[in-house]
Amino acid sequence: MGFTTGKERLRILRKANYNLFNIRAEHVLIDLLTDSGTGAMSAEQWSGIMRGDESYAGAKSYYTFEKAVRDLTGYREVIPVHQGRAAERILFSFNGGPGKISVSNSHFDTTRANAEASGTRVVDLPAKGALDFDVPEPFKGDIDTNALKKLITEKGPKSIAVCIMTVTNNSLGGQPVSMSNLKKVSSICRSSGIPLLLDCARFAENAYFIKIREKGYRSKTAAQIAKEMFSLADGCMMSAKKDALVNMGGFIALNNRKWALKARQILILGEGFPTYGGLAGRDLEAMAIGLREVLDEKYLQYRIRSTAYLGEGLLRHGVPIVRPPGGHAVYVNARKFLPHIPPGQFPAQTLICELYLEAGIRAVEIGTLMFGRKKPDGGFLPAPMELVRLAVPRRVYTQSHIDFVIEVFGKIAKRKNKMSGLKVVEAPEMLAHFTAKLKPL
Ligand SMILES: Cc1ncc(COP(=O)(O)O)c(C=O)c1O
């Protein structure tokens, strides 16, 4: 357990250049940096690990995994990769490039970076109201279908390489996408010949939200709902580090055989042979089990409820959050919480540093450090939001850990007006938030 004193934390934070990615995990008390790969595997998954077949080609574990993905998604072609971003890189290397557009409810940061690295232009069309964080609409992860139609008419369907629906929408509050929105997107894409893929890292949480929030789905199981979601798309990319309940893994699943052939060629170049794709046989076993376990509705009920509990606690202390709370995380609206710190001084990054200094809690900034851009004229474009994401690892923390986080926010809320911002002293062009160096103003 990462117990440290306040003095030690100040020294650690300075040494880490005010970037919490640079802090050793052993110096963190409660780690809400990400829900990605940080969950606890079940006894069943660990026993699956013992059964791993490590044959180079045609391992039994691959076929166990392939069946689990086919049963879940209905897609025939199943391509394992080491994690979500490998799936993105593969997709955009054969289906992207200059002159092409990738459109989405919101691209996750690595999805955006992989698309842009291939020369593909990225367009996010979140539903109207998605950026209105105070309004607790049930499906703020939806895409704006009118804007999608307009884009297709203006640019022509041929210029749109892919439409990606991120379920749930991680970059905008972990908000779910409704089935009715997926149906509309599916019909628009199918009539225009645009491939529709799900970025399905959190498909089970999304399916459960549909069950409890959307009319007509109460009596369906999460598995049935997930299957319906997949049936509306042409394929998916998954970071299995989330809703497959594993520490490492991912896959692409498709129906289009031509695409699958292209994907497998690139897979062999960078990941490995198509029946292991950058993973060990044992990882494939654990993924196959996780994909089934995650659809246990008792688990999903606990998961969604415990995240909501954190959000409700913060609201009680007057901490503004993206409402309603997301599935895997609560997002604090740092722009509203610290209105005296302008976006150029990174209010969300300032808040995560304060959380660490106060109690050794680690969170992540989703704001100008992550999404701010240099303009062609040399100016600077801040992100449209300044959020602090408190991501809850799966099957790890108890209510008392969460109560402690709420208590710490209560303390910070009392002295928030005295906090001041940060400035960047060094940052790379792409994915700056991982390695940027900052210092207090
Ligand atoms: C929605 C979404 N897509 C893709 C990824 C990338 O996956 P990975 O970290 O496994 O490369 C993430 C990771 O957080 C994600 O949240």
Short mmCIF file of C-alpha atoms and ligand atoms in Angstrom, two decimals:
data_model
loop_
_atom_site.label_atom_id
_atom_site.label_comp_id
_atom_site.label_asym_id
_atom_site.label_seq_id
_atom_site.Cartn_x
_atom_site.Cartn_y
_atom_site.Cartn_z
CA MET A 1 0.00 0.00 0.00
CA GLY A 2 1.39 3.37 -0.99
CA PHE A 3 1.27 5.26 2.30
CA THR A 4 3.39 8.42 2.08
CA THR A 5 3.62 11.68 4.03
CA GLY A 6 2.61 15.05 2.60
CA LYS A 7 6.29 16.07 2.44
CA GLU A 8 7.20 12.91 0.55
CA ARG A 9 4.35 13.45 -1.93
CA LEU A 10 5.50 17.00 -2.69
CA ARG A 11 9.02 15.71 -3.41
CA ILE A 12 7.64 12.86 -5.55
CA LEU A 13 5.36 15.18 -7.54
CA ARG A 14 8.19 17.67 -8.22
CA LYS A 15 10.42 14.85 -9.38
CA ALA A 16 7.61 13.60 -11.64
CA ASN A 17 7.37 17.09 -13.20
CA TYR A 18 3.74 17.41 -12.09
CA ASN A 19 2.79 14.55 -14.42
CA LEU A 20 1.14 11.71 -12.52
CA PHE A 21 2.06 9.18 -15.20
CA ASN A 22 5.64 9.59 -13.95
CA ILE A 23 4.86 8.52 -10.37
CA ARG A 24 5.69 5.01 -9.21
CA ALA A 25 2.54 3.03 -8.41
CA GLU A 26 4.02 2.12 -5.01
CA HIS A 27 3.76 5.81 -4.11
CA VAL A 28 0.03 5.90 -4.87
CA LEU A 29 -2.55 5.07 -2.19
CA ILE A 30 -5.71 4.82 -4.30
CA ASP A 31 -5.12 4.54 -8.03
CA LEU A 32 -7.97 5.91 -10.13
CA LEU A 33 -5.70 6.73 -13.08
CA THR A 34 -7.49 4.22 -15.27
CA ASP A 35 -9.84 1.26 -15.32
CA SER A 36 -7.73 -0.19 -18.15
CA GLY A 37 -5.98 -3.42 -17.27
CA THR A 38 -6.19 -2.61 -13.58
CA GLY A 39 -9.02 -4.97 -12.63
CA ALA A 40 -8.68 -8.15 -10.59
CA MET A 41 -9.08 -11.41 -12.48
CA SER A 42 -11.40 -14.05 -11.04
CA ALA A 43 -10.38 -17.49 -9.75
CA GLU A 44 -11.98 -18.89 -12.90
CA GLN A 45 -9.78 -16.68 -15.10
CA TRP A 46 -6.65 -17.67 -13.18
CA SER A 47 -7.51 -21.31 -13.65
CA GLY A 48 -7.99 -20.58 -17.37
CA ILE A 49 -4.44 -19.22 -17.37
CA MET A 50 -3.22 -22.66 -16.24
CA ARG A 51 -4.91 -24.21 -19.28
CA GLY A 52 -3.18 -21.92 -21.80
CA ASP A 53 -2.02 -23.72 -24.94
CA GLU A 54 1.18 -21.99 -26.04
CA SER A 55 1.47 -23.58 -29.49
CA TYR A 56 2.67 -21.03 -32.03
CA ALA A 57 -0.04 -21.79 -34.58
CA GLY A 58 -3.55 -23.14 -34.10
CA ALA A 59 -3.45 -23.23 -30.29
CA LYS A 60 -6.55 -24.63 -28.59
CA SER A 61 -6.72 -21.43 -26.55
CA TYR A 62 -7.22 -19.45 -29.75
CA TYR A 63 -10.28 -21.49 -30.71
CA THR A 64 -11.73 -21.13 -27.19
CA PHE A 65 -11.25 -17.37 -27.54
CA GLU A 66 -12.59 -17.24 -31.10
CA LYS A 67 -15.76 -19.03 -29.98
CA ALA A 68 -16.28 -16.64 -27.05
CA VAL A 69 -15.97 -13.60 -29.36
CA ARG A 70 -18.20 -15.15 -32.04
CA ASP A 71 -20.85 -16.06 -29.44
CA LEU A 72 -20.78 -12.54 -28.06
CA THR A 73 -20.61 -10.49 -31.24
CA GLY A 74 -21.85 -12.72 -34.04
CA TYR A 75 -18.82 -11.63 -36.15
CA ARG A 76 -16.99 -14.42 -37.99
CA GLU A 77 -13.43 -13.08 -38.29
CA VAL A 78 -11.69 -12.84 -34.92
CA ILE A 79 -8.22 -11.29 -34.74
CA PRO A 80 -6.45 -11.06 -31.38
CA VAL A 81 -4.14 -8.09 -30.67
CA HIS A 82 -2.11 -7.14 -27.62
CA GLN A 83 -4.33 -4.16 -26.73
CA GLY A 84 -6.87 -1.72 -28.16
CA ARG A 85 -4.46 0.66 -29.84
CA ALA A 86 -2.93 -2.16 -31.88
CA ALA A 87 -6.40 -2.78 -33.32
CA GLU A 88 -6.67 0.93 -34.16
CA ARG A 89 -3.24 1.04 -35.81
CA ILE A 90 -4.09 -1.99 -37.93
CA LEU A 91 -7.49 -0.62 -38.95
CA PHE A 92 -6.15 2.76 -40.03
CA SER A 93 -3.14 1.33 -41.83
CA PHE A 94 -5.34 -0.39 -44.42
CA ASN A 95 -8.47 1.72 -44.19
CA GLY A 96 -7.41 5.30 -43.74
CA GLY A 97 -4.88 7.74 -45.08
CA PRO A 98 -4.80 11.27 -46.51
CA GLY A 99 -8.13 12.46 -47.89
CA LYS A 100 -10.08 10.06 -45.67
CA ILE A 101 -12.27 10.87 -42.67
CA SER A 102 -12.99 8.87 -39.55
CA VAL A 103 -16.20 10.02 -37.85
CA SER A 104 -17.30 9.13 -34.33
CA ASN A 105 -19.43 10.06 -31.34
CA SER A 106 -15.93 10.74 -29.89
CA HIS A 107 -12.64 9.11 -30.77
CA PHE A 108 -10.66 8.01 -27.76
CA ASP A 109 -7.20 9.65 -27.62
CA THR A 110 -5.26 6.65 -28.99
CA THR A 111 -7.91 6.12 -31.70
CA ARG A 112 -7.55 9.74 -32.73
CA ALA A 113 -3.75 9.54 -32.67
CA ASN A 114 -3.67 6.34 -34.76
CA ALA A 115 -6.10 7.79 -37.30
CA GLU A 116 -4.12 11.02 -37.57
CA ALA A 117 -0.79 9.20 -37.77
CA SER A 118 -2.15 7.50 -40.91
CA GLY A 119 -3.15 10.86 -42.40
CA THR A 120 -6.87 10.28 -41.72
CA ARG A 121 -8.89 13.33 -40.67
CA VAL A 122 -10.86 12.84 -37.48
CA VAL A 123 -14.35 14.27 -36.89
CA ASP A 124 -16.19 13.99 -33.56
CA LEU A 125 -19.95 14.55 -33.64
CA PRO A 126 -21.18 14.12 -30.06
CA ALA A 127 -24.92 14.49 -29.48
CA LYS A 128 -26.24 17.95 -28.72
CA GLY A 129 -26.05 18.43 -24.96
CA ALA A 130 -23.14 16.01 -24.47
CA LEU A 131 -20.97 18.93 -23.42
CA ASP A 132 -23.66 20.29 -21.13
CA PHE A 133 -22.27 18.45 -18.15
CA ASP A 134 -24.94 19.53 -15.65
CA VAL A 135 -27.88 17.98 -17.48
CA PRO A 136 -28.41 14.34 -16.45
CA GLU A 137 -29.68 12.98 -19.78
CA PRO A 138 -29.58 9.17 -19.97
CA PHE A 139 -27.70 8.74 -23.27
CA LYS A 140 -25.19 11.51 -23.64
CA GLY A 141 -22.85 9.15 -25.49
CA ASP A 142 -25.00 9.29 -28.63
CA ILE A 143 -23.74 10.66 -31.93
CA ASP A 144 -25.51 13.65 -33.51
CA THR A 145 -27.19 11.85 -36.43
CA ASN A 146 -28.19 15.08 -38.21
CA ALA A 147 -24.58 16.26 -38.16
CA LEU A 148 -23.53 12.82 -39.42
CA LYS A 149 -25.93 13.05 -42.38
CA LYS A 150 -24.69 16.58 -43.12
CA LEU A 151 -21.06 15.42 -43.10
CA ILE A 152 -21.87 12.57 -45.48
CA THR A 153 -23.70 14.92 -47.86
CA GLU A 154 -20.93 17.55 -47.75
CA LYS A 155 -17.91 15.28 -48.03
CA GLY A 156 -19.41 12.35 -49.92
CA PRO A 157 -19.70 8.84 -48.47
CA LYS A 158 -16.55 7.64 -50.29
CA SER A 159 -14.36 10.03 -48.31
CA ILE A 160 -15.54 8.53 -45.03
CA ALA A 161 -13.33 5.56 -44.23
CA VAL A 162 -15.21 4.49 -41.13
CA CYS A 163 -17.75 5.51 -38.52
CA ILE A 164 -16.69 4.49 -35.01
CA MET A 165 -19.19 4.39 -32.15
CA THR A 166 -17.35 4.36 -28.83
CA VAL A 167 -19.47 2.48 -26.30
CA THR A 168 -19.46 3.88 -23.67
CA ASN A 169 -18.06 7.26 -24.68
CA ASN A 170 -14.87 7.48 -22.61
CA SER A 171 -13.69 10.92 -23.78
CA LEU A 172 -17.01 12.55 -22.91
CA GLY A 173 -17.87 11.31 -19.46
CA GLY A 174 -18.18 7.53 -19.90
CA GLN A 175 -21.72 8.12 -21.10
CA PRO A 176 -23.67 5.34 -22.82
CA VAL A 177 -24.98 5.20 -26.38
CA SER A 178 -28.66 4.29 -26.73
CA MET A 179 -29.86 1.42 -28.89
CA SER A 180 -32.12 3.79 -30.80
CA ASN A 181 -29.10 5.95 -31.70
CA LEU A 182 -27.12 2.88 -32.76
CA LYS A 183 -30.05 1.82 -34.96
CA LYS A 184 -30.16 5.23 -36.65
CA VAL A 185 -26.39 5.32 -37.21
CA SER A 186 -26.50 1.80 -38.56
CA SER A 187 -29.20 2.67 -41.06
CA ILE A 188 -27.40 5.88 -42.16
CA CYS A 189 -24.08 4.04 -42.58
CA ARG A 190 -25.61 1.06 -44.36
CA SER A 191 -27.52 3.22 -46.84
CA SER A 192 -24.33 5.20 -47.60
CA GLY A 193 -22.00 2.19 -47.72
CA ILE A 194 -19.91 3.45 -44.79
CA PRO A 195 -18.43 0.75 -42.54
CA LEU A 196 -19.62 1.06 -38.95
CA LEU A 197 -17.41 -0.25 -36.16
CA LEU A 198 -17.95 -0.31 -32.42
CA ASP A 199 -15.06 0.66 -30.17
CA CYS A 200 -16.48 -1.78 -27.65
CA ALA A 201 -14.02 -1.51 -24.74
CA ARG A 202 -16.98 -1.07 -22.36
CA PHE A 203 -19.75 -2.85 -24.26
CA ALA A 204 -21.18 -4.60 -21.16
CA GLU A 205 -21.50 -1.39 -19.14
CA ASN A 206 -23.20 0.22 -22.17
CA ALA A 207 -25.56 -2.76 -22.52
CA TYR A 208 -26.50 -2.55 -18.84
CA PHE A 209 -27.26 1.18 -19.14
CA ILE A 210 -29.56 0.36 -22.06
CA LYS A 211 -31.28 -2.26 -19.93
CA ILE A 212 -31.99 0.10 -17.04
CA ARG A 213 -32.56 3.34 -18.99
CA GLU A 214 -34.03 2.61 -22.40
CA LYS A 215 -37.66 1.74 -22.98
CA GLY A 216 -38.27 -1.85 -23.98
CA TYR A 217 -35.05 -3.40 -22.66
CA ARG A 218 -35.80 -4.18 -18.97
CA SER A 219 -36.68 -7.78 -19.60
CA LYS A 220 -33.73 -8.47 -21.92
CA THR A 221 -30.45 -9.80 -20.58
CA ALA A 222 -27.25 -7.76 -20.88
CA ALA A 223 -25.95 -10.49 -23.22
CA GLN A 224 -28.98 -10.15 -25.51
CA ILE A 225 -28.63 -6.38 -25.55
CA ALA A 226 -24.90 -6.61 -26.30
CA LYS A 227 -25.63 -8.97 -29.18
CA GLU A 228 -28.18 -6.55 -30.60
CA MET A 229 -25.63 -3.71 -30.36
CA PHE A 230 -23.04 -5.75 -32.27
CA SER A 231 -25.62 -6.81 -34.88
CA LEU A 232 -26.07 -3.15 -35.88
CA ALA A 233 -22.39 -2.70 -36.78
CA ASP A 234 -20.02 -4.33 -39.26
CA GLY A 235 -17.37 -5.13 -36.72
CA CYS A 236 -15.61 -3.98 -33.59
CA MET A 237 -12.28 -3.12 -32.03
CA MET A 238 -11.83 -3.93 -28.39
CA SER A 239 -9.41 -3.07 -25.67
CA ALA A 240 -10.02 -6.20 -23.59
CA LYS A 241 -8.37 -4.46 -20.62
CA LYS A 242 -11.78 -3.06 -19.73
CA ASP A 243 -14.88 -5.23 -20.17
CA ALA A 244 -13.02 -8.48 -20.88
CA LEU A 245 -11.72 -8.18 -17.31
CA VAL A 246 -8.09 -8.89 -18.19
CA ASN A 247 -4.85 -7.04 -17.58
CA MET A 248 -3.72 -7.19 -21.21
CA GLY A 249 -5.40 -8.00 -24.50
CA GLY A 250 -7.66 -6.88 -27.30
CA PHE A 251 -9.15 -7.92 -30.60
CA ILE A 252 -10.70 -6.94 -33.89
CA ALA A 253 -13.83 -8.83 -34.97
CA LEU A 254 -15.39 -8.41 -38.40
CA ASN A 255 -17.63 -9.98 -40.98
CA ASN A 256 -15.79 -8.54 -43.97
CA ARG A 257 -13.33 -11.22 -45.10
CA LYS A 258 -11.32 -8.86 -47.34
CA TRP A 259 -10.73 -6.52 -44.42
CA ALA A 260 -9.82 -9.46 -42.21
CA LEU A 261 -7.19 -10.63 -44.72
CA LYS A 262 -5.64 -7.16 -44.82
CA ALA A 263 -5.76 -6.86 -41.04
CA ARG A 264 -4.05 -10.24 -40.60
CA GLN A 265 -1.22 -9.24 -42.96
CA ILE A 266 -0.48 -6.18 -40.86
CA LEU A 267 -0.98 -8.22 -37.69
CA ILE A 268 1.82 -10.58 -38.70
CA LEU A 269 4.17 -7.63 -39.29
CA GLY A 270 3.71 -6.10 -35.87
CA GLU A 271 1.82 -8.34 -33.48
CA GLY A 272 2.31 -11.99 -34.38
CA PHE A 273 0.70 -14.99 -36.02
CA PRO A 274 -3.11 -14.68 -36.42
CA THR A 275 -3.91 -17.27 -33.76
CA TYR A 276 -2.08 -15.41 -30.99
CA GLY A 277 -1.71 -11.79 -32.19
CA GLY A 278 0.75 -10.44 -29.64
CA LEU A 279 -0.63 -12.44 -26.73
CA ALA A 280 0.12 -15.72 -24.98
CA GLY A 281 -2.32 -18.63 -25.19
CA ARG A 282 -3.10 -18.17 -21.50
CA ASP A 283 -4.15 -14.53 -22.14
CA LEU A 284 -6.65 -15.76 -24.74
CA GLU A 285 -8.14 -18.18 -22.19
CA ALA A 286 -8.54 -15.39 -19.61
CA MET A 287 -10.17 -13.09 -22.19
CA ALA A 288 -12.64 -15.77 -23.25
CA ILE A 289 -13.74 -16.23 -19.61
CA GLY A 290 -13.81 -12.47 -18.89
CA LEU A 291 -16.05 -11.77 -21.87
CA ARG A 292 -18.66 -14.08 -20.34
CA GLU A 293 -18.19 -13.04 -16.68
CA VAL A 294 -18.64 -9.35 -17.47
CA LEU A 295 -22.22 -9.97 -18.58
CA ASP A 296 -23.23 -11.24 -15.11
CA GLU A 297 -25.94 -8.75 -14.23
CA LYS A 298 -25.21 -8.88 -10.50
CA TYR A 299 -21.67 -7.77 -11.29
CA LEU A 300 -22.92 -5.04 -13.66
CA GLN A 301 -25.46 -3.77 -11.15
CA TYR A 302 -22.74 -3.48 -8.47
CA ARG A 303 -20.32 -1.88 -10.91
CA ILE A 304 -22.69 0.83 -12.17
CA ARG A 305 -24.10 1.50 -8.70
CA SER A 306 -20.70 1.86 -7.04
CA THR A 307 -19.54 4.40 -9.64
CA ALA A 308 -22.77 6.34 -9.12
CA TYR A 309 -22.12 6.27 -5.33
CA LEU A 310 -18.80 8.08 -5.87
CA GLY A 311 -20.54 10.69 -8.04
CA GLU A 312 -23.29 11.27 -5.48
CA GLY A 313 -20.69 11.74 -2.72
CA LEU A 314 -18.83 14.38 -4.73
CA LEU A 315 -22.05 16.26 -5.52
CA ARG A 316 -22.81 16.38 -1.77
CA HIS A 317 -19.55 18.33 -1.32
CA GLY A 318 -20.51 20.73 -4.10
CA VAL A 319 -17.98 19.22 -6.53
CA PRO A 320 -19.43 19.57 -10.06
CA ILE A 321 -19.34 16.34 -12.06
CA VAL A 322 -20.45 15.24 -15.49
CA ARG A 323 -24.02 14.15 -14.85
CA PRO A 324 -25.11 11.45 -14.69
CA PRO A 325 -21.98 9.55 -13.50
CA GLY A 326 -20.47 7.31 -16.18
CA GLY A 327 -20.16 3.53 -16.05
CA HIS A 328 -16.46 3.16 -15.35
CA ALA A 329 -15.65 6.59 -14.01
CA VAL A 330 -16.81 9.82 -12.48
CA TYR A 331 -15.64 12.92 -14.29
CA VAL A 332 -15.15 16.11 -12.27
CA ASN A 333 -15.80 19.30 -14.19
CA ALA A 334 -12.59 21.12 -13.28
CA ARG A 335 -13.47 24.14 -15.40
CA LYS A 336 -16.49 24.76 -13.19
CA PHE A 337 -14.75 23.72 -9.96
CA LEU A 338 -11.75 26.01 -10.54
CA PRO A 339 -13.18 28.87 -12.66
CA HIS A 340 -10.28 31.14 -11.67
CA ILE A 341 -7.77 28.88 -13.51
CA PRO A 342 -7.98 29.42 -17.31
CA PRO A 343 -7.71 26.40 -19.68
CA GLY A 344 -4.19 27.45 -20.72
CA GLN A 345 -3.14 26.89 -17.11
CA PHE A 346 -4.53 23.34 -17.04
CA PRO A 347 -7.20 23.39 -14.29
CA ALA A 348 -7.85 19.64 -14.50
CA GLN A 349 -4.14 18.80 -14.29
CA THR A 350 -3.89 21.21 -11.35
CA LEU A 351 -6.70 19.35 -9.59
CA ILE A 352 -5.16 15.91 -10.08
CA CYS A 353 -1.87 17.20 -8.64
CA GLU A 354 -3.78 18.54 -5.62
CA LEU A 355 -5.51 15.17 -5.12
CA TYR A 356 -2.14 13.48 -5.08
CA LEU A 357 -0.60 16.03 -2.72
CA GLU A 358 -3.54 15.81 -0.32
CA ALA A 359 -3.88 12.04 -0.07
CA GLY A 360 -1.87 10.07 -2.65
CA ILE A 361 -4.91 9.59 -4.92
CA ARG A 362 -4.08 9.35 -8.62
CA ALA A 363 -6.51 10.44 -11.35
CA VAL A 364 -6.15 11.54 -14.96
CA GLU A 365 -6.67 14.82 -16.81
CA ILE A 366 -9.00 14.83 -19.82
CA GLY A 367 -8.65 18.40 -20.90
CA THR A 368 -6.25 20.82 -22.51
CA LEU A 369 -3.12 18.80 -21.72
CA MET A 370 -4.66 15.80 -23.49
CA PHE A 371 -6.60 17.49 -26.29
CA GLY A 372 -5.23 21.06 -26.59
CA ARG A 373 -3.84 21.84 -30.04
CA LYS A 374 -1.37 24.21 -31.66
CA LYS A 375 -3.19 26.21 -34.34
CA PRO A 376 -1.58 26.54 -37.82
CA ASP A 377 -1.11 30.29 -37.11
CA GLY A 378 1.00 29.43 -34.03
CA GLY A 379 -1.81 30.15 -31.54
CA PHE A 380 -3.18 27.63 -29.05
CA LEU A 381 -6.60 25.96 -29.06
CA PRO A 382 -7.71 24.65 -25.65
CA ALA A 383 -9.85 21.51 -25.31
CA PRO A 384 -13.64 21.99 -25.18
CA MET A 385 -13.66 20.52 -21.65
CA GLU A 386 -11.47 20.35 -18.56
CA LEU A 387 -12.29 17.09 -16.79
CA VAL A 388 -10.67 14.99 -14.10
CA ARG A 389 -11.48 11.35 -14.61
CA LEU A 390 -11.72 9.16 -11.53
CA ALA A 391 -11.73 5.72 -13.15
CA VAL A 392 -12.72 2.84 -10.94
CA PRO A 393 -10.74 -0.40 -11.49
CA ARG A 394 -12.97 -3.48 -11.74
CA ARG A 395 -13.30 -5.76 -8.71
CA VAL A 396 -10.54 -3.93 -6.76
CA TYR A 397 -11.74 -1.20 -4.38
CA THR A 398 -14.34 -1.34 -1.61
CA GLN A 399 -16.84 1.24 -0.39
CA SER A 400 -14.40 2.47 2.28
CA HIS A 401 -11.81 3.37 -0.36
CA ILE A 402 -14.48 5.32 -2.23
CA ASP A 403 -15.64 7.02 0.98
CA PHE A 404 -12.06 8.16 1.54
CA VAL A 405 -11.87 9.67 -1.96
CA ILE A 406 -15.12 11.56 -1.31
CA GLU A 407 -13.73 12.86 2.02
CA VAL A 408 -10.55 14.12 0.34
CA PHE A 409 -12.59 16.03 -2.27
CA GLY A 410 -14.52 17.58 0.61
CA LYS A 411 -11.24 18.97 2.03
CA ILE A 412 -10.01 20.25 -1.33
CA ALA A 413 -13.37 21.92 -2.05
CA LYS A 414 -12.90 24.11 1.04
CA ARG A 415 -9.60 25.61 -0.14
CA LYS A 416 -10.05 25.44 -3.92
CA ASN A 417 -9.97 29.22 -4.40
CA LYS A 418 -6.35 29.31 -3.24
CA MET A 419 -5.20 26.86 -5.89
CA SER A 420 -3.20 28.14 -8.88
CA GLY A 421 -2.45 26.59 -12.27
CA LEU A 422 0.46 24.97 -14.09
CA LYS A 423 2.52 25.62 -17.17
CA VAL A 424 4.06 23.17 -19.63
CA VAL A 425 7.85 23.23 -19.81
CA GLU A 426 8.28 20.35 -22.28
CA ALA A 427 5.82 18.31 -24.38
CA PRO A 428 5.97 16.13 -27.51
CA GLU A 429 3.66 16.78 -30.49
CA MET A 430 1.49 13.67 -30.05
CA LEU A 431 -0.17 12.21 -26.93
CA ALA A 432 1.56 14.91 -24.88
CA HIS A 433 -0.20 14.11 -21.63
CA PHE A 434 1.73 10.85 -21.16
CA THR A 435 5.16 12.46 -21.04
CA ALA A 436 4.73 16.26 -20.72
CA LYS A 437 6.70 18.08 -18.02
CA LEU A 438 4.93 20.82 -16.09
CA LYS A 439 5.56 23.17 -13.22
CA PRO A 440 3.44 25.37 -10.95
CA LEU A 441 2.92 28.97 -11.96
C1 LIG B 1 -12.71 3.74 -25.61
C2 LIG B 1 -11.29 3.28 -25.71
N1 LIG B 1 -10.80 2.88 -26.89
C3 LIG B 1 -9.55 2.46 -27.03
C4 LIG B 1 -8.67 2.44 -25.96
C5 LIG B 1 -7.26 2.00 -26.17
O1 LIG B 1 -7.04 0.75 -25.61
P1 LIG B 1 -5.64 0.26 -25.04
O2 LIG B 1 -5.28 1.11 -23.88
O3 LIG B 1 -5.88 -1.16 -24.67
O4 LIG B 1 -4.64 0.40 -26.14
C6 LIG B 1 -9.12 2.86 -24.71
C7 LIG B 1 -8.21 2.85 -23.56
O5 LIG B 1 -8.44 3.41 -22.53
C8 LIG B 1 -10.48 3.29 -24.58
O6 LIG B 1 -10.98 3.72 -23.42
#
